[in-house]
Amino acid sequence: MDADNDADRDADSGDDDDDDDSDSDSDAEARWSDLWRAVGTSGPLAAPGFDPAAAVAQLRATRVLVIGAGGLGCELLKDLALSGFRRLDVVDMDTIDISNLNRQFLFRAADVGAPKATTAARWVARRVRGCRITPHVARIQALPDAFYAQFGLIVCGLDSVEARRWISFLVLRLYAEQDLMIPLIDGGTEGLKGQSRVILPHLTACYECSLDMQTKAVTYPICTIANTPRLPEHCVEWASVMAWPKAFPGTPLDADDPTHLAWLYDAAAARARDHHIRGVTYKLTQGVVKHIIPAIASTNAAVAASCVNEALKIVTAAYRYLNNYMLYAGDRGVYTYTFALARTPACPACGSARLEMAVHPDRSLAAFLADLADAPSIQLARPSVRTATASLYMHAPPALEAATRANLARPLRDLVASGDTLTVTDASLPISLQIRLCLDPTQDPPEASAEPEARG
Amino acid sequence: MLNIMSIKKAKAANAGAPPTSKTSAAQIRLQKDLADMDHLPSTMALAFPDPNDVFHFRLTITPDEGFYRGGRFHFTFTVPTSYPHEPPRVLCTQTIYHPNIDLEGKVCLNILREDWKPVLNINSILVGLQYLFLEPNADDPLNKEAAAILQSSRATFDANVRKAMRGGAFGGVTYDNVMVHP
């Protein structure tokens, strides 16, 4: 993308309501001069492959996907746009809530109820000339792999472990299936603490590798909640875990429903009175039930700045990128610590080997399992096999073994589609094995043995 | 752009080949947990209403010693997609008389809540549940009345358990008959 095209688009857009952007092209260029100097000059810290002449064009041409347009997302979009990125997409399924306005600075009171992605995209595009942001109001899981494959870089400002695991899996899958290496930059904040990390599929630790580092949500022993509450939180937990299901059997508690929360608050307050506990408030009830940790604007700003700094470094190669985890502890002064998180060899997402096997469609599952047991590269004693949706054969527990035993005599074409991935586990194997199965009629007939072949 | 693909190719020689699965990590881990459970003691049995759905299953415990011998106890397991980051949800489907299991079937077992760790597995929970029937714990009560009686008189507690297991009613509660031979 070159400067002339951008100037044309700005002229067409008729977007002249911003004071600081209605200047001439040369003034608009002056805004970036320091940045161009930083990414257009080589130095001892430049990464291998750095080309000062190409850096600006790379910055402008690289398509970056921002996931989440909340507290971190607003900061990320603003920082990326002001760092010279021009082709951004943003995904968020949420709409703007009035409680977001204190820190999600791209939103105004009039925007409450509008989709976050659309509103954030509109604001940033108006303030930063030449930056085009495409919003997507969708669940990340609802978008196809082909959508994600368009991007050169993904930056995440997510608030859930589940969504992070999904995205981490996605970039591993795009690497495996389409030979795409899409770096993932993941930011996270919790109160005054936060982190940013760089995940390069199969080169650095993926999200799943470090799952055991997660801090757990605070839970209380259920016996304490039931019998010996001491804290106001115990009373709220009692109301939601024990009193609610008893009062409204079959009705799941909806923490976003004000009538449900009001009922919980009354129940928790009554229990607190009975046990002479002080401090049960509506806000506390909300916080405990929804596991809310106060979101702090300055933490979002610091973590997003770090993430975008890494994006700039990875895309231009002007500096070496983060290897691979920066931890920020704002609750103890301004403390950061950077370390290289190691990959987990037995990681279920990126640690296991993939095999490809071509097998005759008429071959029985039992014969196929015998192949697995015999193959020198596999050597499984007693394999259990599932596809993503079905149990083909499970050696244990006995109930599953009995339920899947009949499959052993069936031909593979009745059980799987060609191209399906099988997950194989075995007591002799500390990890699981992924095998992509190709049903191929030109393979050896059912009686002969199919030789699996490891692919690197 | 940082030449990541060339770094990748340089490392490809000694790195393992990548997986290519849409199978979730929770599912892979759960498959591993279950497939390793081939030596279940005779007092425990798992059942899968839908063998293709390993996220929902039932457990039956038939203790052969202790207060609860002769009974048969049913639990449902619901494994979250965040497993093993979060523990399965376990409920007793019967109304039983137990210091650590309330009348709605909620179970007070530390590893199901505050002491859960991803290194634990389905088998650890089975062992924990079995232990609750062998050694009911009066110090962490969920059914306070039962716990108080266990602490004051083991003989009275034993009699209450026997009565409850046969479907008896006392203290305003009618218990389910859980006897193997009713």
XYZ file of C-alpha atoms in Angstrom:
638
model
C 0.000 0.000 0.000
C 1.465 3.372 -0.866
C 0.894 6.889 0.347
C -0.947 8.073 -2.768
C -3.704 5.526 -2.391
C -4.223 6.472 1.193
C -4.451 10.149 0.364
C -7.113 9.320 -2.212
C -9.170 7.371 0.236
C -8.984 10.076 2.861
C -10.204 12.623 0.333
C -13.094 10.362 -0.642
C -14.162 9.661 2.890
C -15.016 13.322 3.476
C -14.051 12.822 7.080
C -13.253 16.365 8.100
C -14.705 16.581 11.587
C -11.450 15.956 13.427
C -9.429 19.029 14.274
C -6.055 17.323 14.437
C -6.386 15.491 11.156
C -7.603 18.167 8.792
C -4.072 19.377 8.057
C -2.109 18.994 4.854
C -0.474 15.713 3.850
C 2.967 16.902 4.921
C 1.728 17.671 8.421
C 0.010 14.305 8.531
C 3.325 12.677 7.583
C 5.100 14.659 10.306
C 2.978 12.806 12.843
C 4.825 9.608 11.992
C 8.351 10.955 11.528
C 9.702 9.657 14.849
C 8.191 6.254 14.243
C 9.669 6.052 10.746
C 13.062 6.907 12.209
C 12.717 4.125 14.767
C 11.716 1.408 12.320
C 13.695 2.716 9.346
C 17.165 2.654 10.895
C 19.234 -0.416 11.554
C 21.112 -0.936 14.783
C 22.702 -3.576 17.028
C 19.316 -4.701 18.344
C 17.711 -5.280 14.939
C 16.415 -8.804 14.352
C 17.893 -11.004 11.596
C 16.312 -10.180 8.262
C 15.619 -6.525 9.078
C 15.257 -4.372 5.971
C 15.059 -0.674 6.911
C 13.813 0.238 3.437
C 10.873 -2.169 3.606
C 9.830 -1.681 7.242
C 7.267 1.088 6.702
C 5.627 -0.703 3.789
C 5.443 -3.901 5.862
C 3.819 -2.017 8.709
C 1.206 -0.572 6.364
C 0.505 -3.767 4.451
C 0.346 -6.354 7.253
C -3.175 -7.343 8.195
C -3.566 -7.522 11.949
C -6.508 -9.121 13.737
C -7.445 -7.767 17.152
C -9.565 -10.111 19.213
C -11.664 -8.353 21.827
C -12.755 -4.735 21.829
C -13.082 -4.352 25.583
C -10.700 -2.738 28.054
C -7.555 -4.128 26.424
C -9.070 -4.097 22.941
C -9.725 -0.331 22.957
C -6.117 0.290 23.959
C -4.791 -2.201 21.396
C -6.747 -0.667 18.510
C -5.677 2.841 19.439
C -2.026 1.854 19.888
C -1.894 -0.187 16.660
C -3.451 2.614 14.640
C -1.056 5.170 16.140
C 1.907 2.843 15.496
C 1.385 2.935 11.746
C -0.652 -0.227 11.200
C -3.301 0.440 8.584
C -5.175 -2.780 7.959
C -6.884 -3.871 11.137
C -9.824 -6.174 11.808
C -11.494 -6.480 15.175
C -13.725 -9.266 16.499
C -15.990 -8.917 19.524
C -19.395 -10.426 20.204
C -20.345 -8.052 23.015
C -22.394 -4.885 23.169
C -21.415 -1.826 25.184
C -22.548 -1.721 28.794
C -22.697 1.448 30.858
C -20.144 -0.023 33.285
C -17.565 -0.190 30.444
C -17.394 3.558 29.940
C -14.849 4.404 32.652
C -12.004 2.608 30.865
C -13.180 1.586 27.413
C -12.503 5.075 26.144
C -13.702 4.586 22.586
C -17.276 4.375 23.837
C -19.671 7.125 24.949
C -22.937 7.037 26.875
C -24.862 7.267 23.599
C -23.151 4.048 22.409
C -24.559 1.867 25.214
C -26.195 -1.169 23.626
C -24.249 -0.868 20.358
C -21.756 -3.578 19.313
C -18.262 -2.917 20.708
C -16.425 -3.954 17.537
C -18.353 -1.593 15.261
C -18.196 1.384 17.597
C -14.481 0.961 18.360
C -13.638 0.571 14.672
C -15.557 3.729 13.758
C -13.860 5.843 16.437
C -10.300 4.813 15.667
C -10.757 5.100 11.901
C -12.050 8.662 12.366
C -9.121 9.721 14.507
C -6.286 8.097 12.557
C -6.227 8.896 8.885
C -5.526 6.085 6.484
C -6.208 3.368 9.025
C -8.949 1.034 7.931
C -10.616 -1.101 10.596
C -13.115 -3.814 9.712
C -15.361 -4.847 12.620
C -16.805 -8.333 13.064
C -19.590 -8.787 15.609
C -19.224 -12.505 16.175
C -18.081 -15.241 18.498
C -14.488 -16.168 17.665
C -15.553 -19.813 17.377
C -18.155 -18.906 14.726
C -15.596 -17.590 12.228
C -14.055 -20.081 9.768
C -10.364 -20.958 9.562
C -10.242 -19.184 6.170
C -11.079 -15.924 7.949
C -8.164 -16.240 10.353
C -5.798 -17.377 7.609
C -5.918 -13.869 6.053
C -3.917 -12.261 8.843
C -0.215 -11.810 9.354
C -0.555 -11.351 13.099
C -3.186 -11.848 15.795
C -3.289 -9.726 18.948
C -5.612 -10.815 21.751
C -7.214 -8.788 24.503
C -9.436 -11.511 25.884
C -11.001 -12.056 29.260
C -11.445 -15.805 29.355
C -9.199 -18.847 29.532
C -11.484 -20.749 27.219
C -11.251 -18.188 24.404
C -7.450 -18.061 24.752
C -7.161 -21.824 24.551
C -9.325 -21.763 21.448
C -7.191 -19.150 19.685
C -3.959 -20.873 20.696
C -5.335 -24.102 19.205
C -6.368 -22.214 16.081
C -2.892 -20.897 15.245
C -1.451 -24.381 15.805
C -4.060 -25.801 13.443
C -3.383 -23.174 10.763
C 0.281 -24.073 10.980
C -0.423 -27.781 10.679
C -3.053 -27.670 7.969
C -2.076 -24.655 5.892
C 1.599 -24.179 6.755
C 0.802 -20.697 8.057
C 2.912 -19.230 10.840
C 0.727 -16.573 12.425
C 2.338 -15.077 15.536
C -0.069 -14.657 18.424
C 0.397 -11.848 20.923
C -1.693 -12.370 24.021
C -2.351 -9.651 26.558
C -4.119 -10.202 29.836
C -4.960 -8.097 32.856
C -6.410 -8.795 36.252
C -6.731 -5.815 38.540
C -3.260 -4.309 38.942
C -1.487 -7.288 37.402
C -1.073 -8.297 33.806
C 1.039 -10.038 31.218
C 1.892 -10.010 27.565
C 3.317 -12.938 25.689
C 4.375 -13.921 22.219
C 3.295 -17.330 20.956
C 4.915 -18.634 17.781
C 3.183 -21.934 16.912
C 5.506 -24.862 17.591
C 8.466 -22.563 18.275
C 7.557 -21.119 21.650
C 5.301 -22.338 24.447
C 1.652 -22.306 23.412
C -1.187 -21.392 25.742
C -1.832 -25.038 26.574
C 1.840 -25.538 27.577
C 1.349 -23.130 30.481
C -2.172 -24.050 31.523
C -0.952 -25.022 34.972
C 0.227 -21.438 35.590
C -3.343 -20.200 35.731
C -4.357 -18.646 38.992
C -7.558 -20.302 40.055
C -10.742 -18.453 40.777
C -11.178 -18.292 44.559
C -13.430 -21.086 45.763
C -14.563 -21.824 49.272
C -15.020 -25.268 50.827
C -18.675 -26.119 50.441
C -18.884 -27.247 54.073
C -17.786 -23.789 55.218
C -20.390 -22.204 53.009
C -23.045 -24.561 54.339
C -22.274 -24.419 58.039
C -19.627 -22.044 59.253
C -19.667 -18.873 57.164
C -17.138 -16.301 58.383
C -16.828 -13.936 55.418
C -19.463 -11.971 53.529
C -18.331 -13.910 50.429
C -19.352 -17.171 52.131
C -22.899 -15.806 52.505
C -23.105 -14.868 48.834
C -21.745 -18.260 47.786
C -24.322 -19.919 50.033
C -27.105 -17.929 48.403
C -25.993 -18.800 44.862
C -24.777 -22.392 45.308
C -27.213 -23.707 47.925
C -30.226 -21.441 48.431
C -30.965 -20.643 44.775
C -31.196 -24.242 43.469
C -33.402 -25.088 46.439
C -35.757 -22.123 45.925
C -35.900 -22.380 42.135
C -35.171 -25.982 41.201
C -34.450 -26.340 37.502
C -33.913 -22.614 36.943
C -30.278 -21.845 36.249
C -28.994 -18.729 37.923
C -28.404 -15.885 35.462
C -25.869 -13.513 37.000
C -26.775 -10.879 34.401
C -30.450 -10.840 35.406
C -31.048 -8.047 37.968
C -34.049 -9.836 39.516
C -31.906 -12.923 40.130
C -29.135 -10.819 41.661
C -31.603 -8.923 43.848
C -32.942 -12.224 45.186
C -29.398 -13.451 45.871
C -28.513 -10.237 47.630
C -31.552 -10.507 49.925
C -30.780 -14.156 50.693
C -27.091 -13.437 51.346
C -27.901 -10.421 53.533
C -30.340 -12.459 55.624
C -27.754 -15.178 56.111
C -25.131 -12.607 57.062
C -27.487 -11.201 59.724
C -28.104 -14.691 61.123
C -24.357 -15.265 61.453
C -23.461 -11.716 62.529
C -21.330 -11.116 59.459
C -20.977 -7.601 58.114
C -20.170 -6.450 54.612
C -22.716 -8.102 52.315
C -23.629 -5.459 49.744
C -25.299 -5.618 46.340
C -21.970 -4.826 44.710
C -20.178 -7.576 46.623
C -22.923 -10.033 45.627
C -22.442 -9.076 42.017
C -18.657 -9.352 42.328
C -18.695 -12.804 43.934
C -21.335 -14.308 41.662
C -19.830 -12.962 38.452
C -16.235 -13.419 39.682
C -15.566 -9.781 38.953
C -12.108 -8.429 39.585
C -11.946 -4.654 39.282
C -10.615 -3.660 35.856
C -7.988 -0.954 36.017
C -7.421 1.376 33.087
C -3.690 1.903 33.684
C -3.031 -1.853 33.692
C -4.812 -2.173 30.355
C -2.757 0.712 28.987
C 0.578 -0.783 30.112
C -0.168 -4.292 28.852
C -1.612 -3.103 25.525
C 1.438 -0.890 24.974
C 3.690 -3.900 25.501
C 1.617 -6.038 23.098
C 1.657 -3.401 20.358
C 5.376 -2.845 20.881
C 5.833 -6.562 20.153
C 3.549 -6.331 17.112
C 5.694 -3.503 15.768
C 8.884 -5.463 16.380
C 7.613 -8.687 14.820
C 6.206 -7.025 11.723
C 9.163 -4.743 10.981
C 11.959 -6.876 12.492
C 13.474 -3.565 13.623
C 14.145 -5.020 17.089
C 14.233 -8.449 18.619
C 10.829 -9.537 19.840
C 9.862 -10.624 23.328
C 11.056 -14.082 24.296
C 8.404 -14.806 25.305
C 6.554 -13.755 28.470
C 6.432 -10.399 30.232
C 4.779 -10.260 33.573
C 3.628 -6.946 34.972
C 2.902 -6.519 38.672
C 1.431 -3.065 39.193
C 0.379 -3.911 42.727
C 4.031 -3.767 43.887
C 5.188 -0.499 42.408
C 5.919 -0.808 38.724
C 7.533 -4.201 38.434
C 8.032 -6.270 35.322
C 9.775 -9.566 34.800
C 10.510 -11.161 31.457
C 11.338 -14.795 30.974
C 11.324 -17.508 28.309
C 8.516 -19.864 29.150
C 9.573 -23.363 28.107
C 7.454 -25.562 25.879
C 5.874 -28.561 27.587
C 7.062 -31.702 25.780
C 3.841 -33.564 26.555
C 1.592 -30.599 25.744
C -1.672 -31.965 24.341
C -1.883 -29.071 21.880
C 1.628 -28.664 20.471
C 3.677 -31.466 21.994
C 2.439 -34.600 20.327
C 3.512 -35.970 17.017
C 1.215 -36.092 14.050
C 1.086 -39.104 11.817
C -0.555 -39.574 8.471
C -1.783 -42.983 7.460
C -3.384 -44.225 4.287
C -5.567 -47.288 4.803
C -7.934 -49.290 2.609
C -11.539 -48.289 3.453
C -12.583 -51.917 3.900
C -9.958 -52.603 6.531
C -11.563 -53.393 9.881
C -10.962 -51.277 12.953
C -9.425 -54.297 14.685
C -6.918 -54.797 11.852
C -6.123 -51.097 11.872
C -5.471 -51.171 15.627
C -3.209 -54.181 15.125
C -1.293 -52.111 12.569
C -0.861 -49.396 15.175
C 0.411 -51.903 17.698
C 2.926 -53.379 15.256
C 4.181 -50.272 13.520
C 7.786 -49.601 14.604
C 7.150 -45.862 14.729
C 4.130 -46.218 17.040
C 4.253 -49.453 19.060
C 1.102 -49.117 21.048
C 0.201 -51.889 23.416
C -3.487 -51.235 23.841
C -4.626 -48.166 21.897
C -7.885 -46.337 22.609
C -9.164 -44.336 19.670
C -11.650 -41.505 19.277
C -12.476 -39.009 16.552
C -13.445 -35.461 17.579
C -17.044 -36.617 18.058
C -17.154 -40.406 18.463
C -15.624 -43.186 20.503
C -14.272 -45.767 18.033
C -12.688 -48.110 20.523
C -11.880 -47.529 24.176
C -9.857 -50.120 26.055
C -11.177 -48.809 29.361
C -13.228 -48.209 31.427
C -15.126 -51.499 31.048
C -18.448 -49.816 30.191
C -16.928 -47.936 27.274
C -15.027 -51.015 26.148
C -18.289 -52.985 26.002
C -20.074 -50.160 24.187
C -17.385 -49.816 21.523
C -16.332 -53.475 21.108
C -18.754 -54.051 18.227
C -16.905 -51.417 16.189
C -13.798 -53.630 16.016
C -15.292 -55.853 13.332
C -16.626 -52.953 11.261
C -14.770 -51.555 8.225
C -13.193 -48.136 8.700
C -15.388 -46.560 6.021
C -18.407 -47.133 8.303
C -16.715 -45.361 11.204
C -14.682 -42.435 9.873
C -14.529 -40.077 6.922
C -11.328 -39.806 4.941
C -9.240 -36.975 6.394
C -10.609 -37.399 9.926
C -8.133 -37.008 12.736
C -8.006 -39.788 15.286
C -6.842 -39.198 18.823
C -5.019 -42.245 20.100
C -4.099 -42.761 23.728
C -2.391 -45.681 25.315
C -1.294 -46.609 28.789
C 2.244 -47.003 27.436
C 2.298 -43.446 26.105
C 2.555 -40.381 28.349
C 1.028 -38.213 25.622
C -1.653 -38.607 23.007
C -1.099 -39.205 19.342
C -2.940 -37.505 16.492
C -3.323 -39.561 13.352
C -4.815 -38.165 10.184
C -6.443 -41.038 8.378
C -6.785 -41.182 4.619
C -9.164 -43.835 3.303
C -7.564 -44.864 0.058
C -8.938 -47.736 -2.089
C -5.587 -48.047 -3.859
C -3.913 -49.140 -0.631
C -3.212 -52.765 0.165
C -6.356 -54.888 0.449
C -7.853 -55.386 3.926
C -5.785 -58.456 4.824
C -2.387 -56.905 4.270
C -0.732 -54.605 6.721
C -0.646 -50.845 6.183
C 2.599 -49.288 7.185
C 2.180 -45.941 8.900
C 4.681 -43.296 8.066
C 5.743 -40.411 10.253
C 5.650 -37.053 8.532
C 7.866 -34.199 9.602
C 8.359 -8.968 8.334
C 10.449 -11.042 10.642
C 11.465 -14.080 8.721
C 9.692 -16.542 10.954
C 9.132 -19.167 8.307
C 12.878 -19.547 7.822
C 13.413 -19.890 11.577
C 10.703 -22.510 11.525
C 12.320 -24.466 8.717
C 15.682 -24.366 10.441
C 14.128 -25.839 13.559
C 11.862 -28.287 11.746
C 14.640 -30.849 11.503
C 14.732 -31.535 15.240
C 11.211 -30.489 16.224
C 8.282 -32.892 16.282
C 5.647 -32.628 13.584
C 2.543 -30.698 14.589
C -0.877 -32.126 15.321
C -3.817 -31.277 13.105
C -6.870 -31.892 15.171
C -10.111 -30.147 15.937
C -10.310 -32.303 19.036
C -10.258 -30.104 22.116
C -7.528 -30.368 24.707
C -10.180 -31.221 27.297
C -11.320 -34.128 25.169
C -7.822 -35.483 24.618
C -7.047 -35.296 28.308
C -10.348 -36.910 29.265
C -9.801 -39.729 26.764
C -6.397 -40.334 28.342
C -7.899 -40.300 31.851
C -10.637 -42.758 30.941
C -8.553 -45.109 28.806
C -6.128 -45.564 31.699
C -8.905 -46.693 34.064
C -8.908 -50.396 33.289
C -8.366 -51.538 36.851
C -11.454 -50.190 38.552
C -12.077 -51.893 41.877
C -15.135 -54.156 41.974
C -16.887 -51.617 44.199
C -17.018 -49.008 41.434
C -18.515 -48.968 37.953
C -18.804 -46.272 35.305
C -21.650 -46.066 32.785
C -21.884 -43.960 29.639
C -25.453 -43.241 28.459
C -23.954 -42.082 25.136
C -20.587 -43.789 24.512
C -19.653 -41.024 22.062
C -20.126 -38.354 24.715
C -17.348 -38.834 27.247
C -18.153 -35.534 28.984
C -21.224 -37.008 30.720
C -21.154 -40.251 32.632
C -22.395 -41.998 35.772
C -20.601 -43.659 38.639
C -21.984 -46.376 40.874
C -20.285 -47.154 44.181
C -21.191 -50.322 46.101
C -19.112 -50.196 49.307
C -18.140 -53.624 50.645
C -17.175 -52.412 54.110
C -17.888 -49.611 56.540
C -21.171 -47.940 57.477
C -22.451 -48.036 53.895
C -21.802 -51.695 52.957
C -24.751 -53.240 51.134
C -25.777 -49.964 49.560
C -25.470 -48.819 45.975
C -24.834 -45.134 45.346
C -25.227 -43.291 42.054
C -23.392 -40.151 40.934
C -23.467 -38.097 37.756
C -20.290 -36.550 36.354
C -20.365 -33.508 34.099
C -16.936 -32.626 32.741
C -16.537 -28.965 31.678
C -14.843 -28.005 28.409
C -12.270 -26.244 30.594
C -11.154 -29.611 32.042
C -8.575 -30.213 33.521
C -8.296 -26.535 34.373
C -11.559 -26.947 36.264
C -12.871 -30.072 37.985
C -15.893 -32.111 36.877
C -19.210 -31.413 38.560
C -20.270 -34.414 40.610
C -23.730 -34.955 42.070
C -25.258 -37.821 44.025
C -28.604 -38.612 42.402
C -30.157 -40.142 45.546
C -31.336 -38.707 48.829
C -28.871 -40.261 51.253
C -27.798 -39.837 54.878
C -24.141 -38.838 54.859
C -22.188 -36.164 56.768
C -20.428 -34.973 53.593
C -23.276 -35.266 51.092
C -26.344 -33.103 51.489
C -29.932 -34.033 50.728
C -29.715 -32.485 47.248
C -26.712 -34.625 46.375
C -23.993 -31.988 46.687
C -20.696 -33.512 47.724
C -18.164 -31.968 50.090
C -14.875 -33.315 48.797
C -11.907 -30.943 48.812
C -10.538 -32.021 45.421
C -13.882 -31.233 43.761
C -13.549 -27.581 44.717
C -10.813 -25.740 46.555
C -8.061 -28.337 46.237
C -8.618 -29.298 42.582
C -5.433 -29.228 40.480
C -5.013 -30.057 36.795
C -2.630 -32.905 37.703
C -5.524 -34.726 39.366
C -7.731 -36.898 37.176
C -11.055 -38.721 37.089
C -9.533 -41.627 38.977
C -8.489 -39.326 41.856
C -12.114 -38.261 42.244
C -13.294 -41.880 42.251
C -10.807 -42.707 44.994
C -11.951 -39.650 46.963
C -15.621 -40.556 46.688
C -14.974 -44.152 47.672
C -13.091 -42.894 50.720
C -16.055 -40.756 51.777
C -18.127 -43.942 52.126
C -15.428 -45.782 54.059
C -14.535 -42.887 56.352
C -17.281 -40.245 56.525
C -15.667 -37.073 57.809
C -17.477 -35.340 60.663
C -15.076 -32.389 60.673
C -16.192 -31.075 57.264
C -19.925 -31.551 57.431
C -22.453 -30.726 54.762
C -25.229 -32.558 56.597
C -24.594 -31.135 60.085
C -27.100 -33.322 61.917
C -25.521 -36.495 60.544
C -22.051 -35.222 61.414
C -23.066 -34.357 64.988
C -24.441 -37.852 65.492
C -21.350 -39.478 63.978
C -19.240 -37.517 66.446
C -21.375 -38.270 69.521
C -22.241 -41.925 68.906
C -20.981 -44.155 66.142
C -23.593 -46.767 67.087
C -26.484 -44.317 66.641
C -24.964 -43.095 63.395
C -24.643 -46.665 62.147
C -28.292 -47.350 63.015
C -29.372 -44.159 61.222
C -27.382 -45.080 58.123
C -28.948 -48.554 58.079
C -32.429 -47.060 58.423
C -31.860 -44.412 55.752
C -30.351 -46.900 53.300
C -33.530 -49.020 53.533
C -35.649 -46.023 52.534
C -36.572 -45.016 56.061
C -37.871 -41.628 57.161
C -36.639 -39.665 60.160
C -35.913 -36.075 61.057
C -38.491 -34.956 58.497
C -36.649 -36.599 55.598
C -37.594 -39.667 53.579
C -34.448 -41.295 52.250
C -34.074 -43.338 49.064
C -33.785 -47.077 49.341
C -30.252 -47.723 48.118
C -29.873 -51.372 49.143
C -28.387 -53.790 46.606
C -30.858 -56.394 47.947
C -33.899 -54.328 48.948
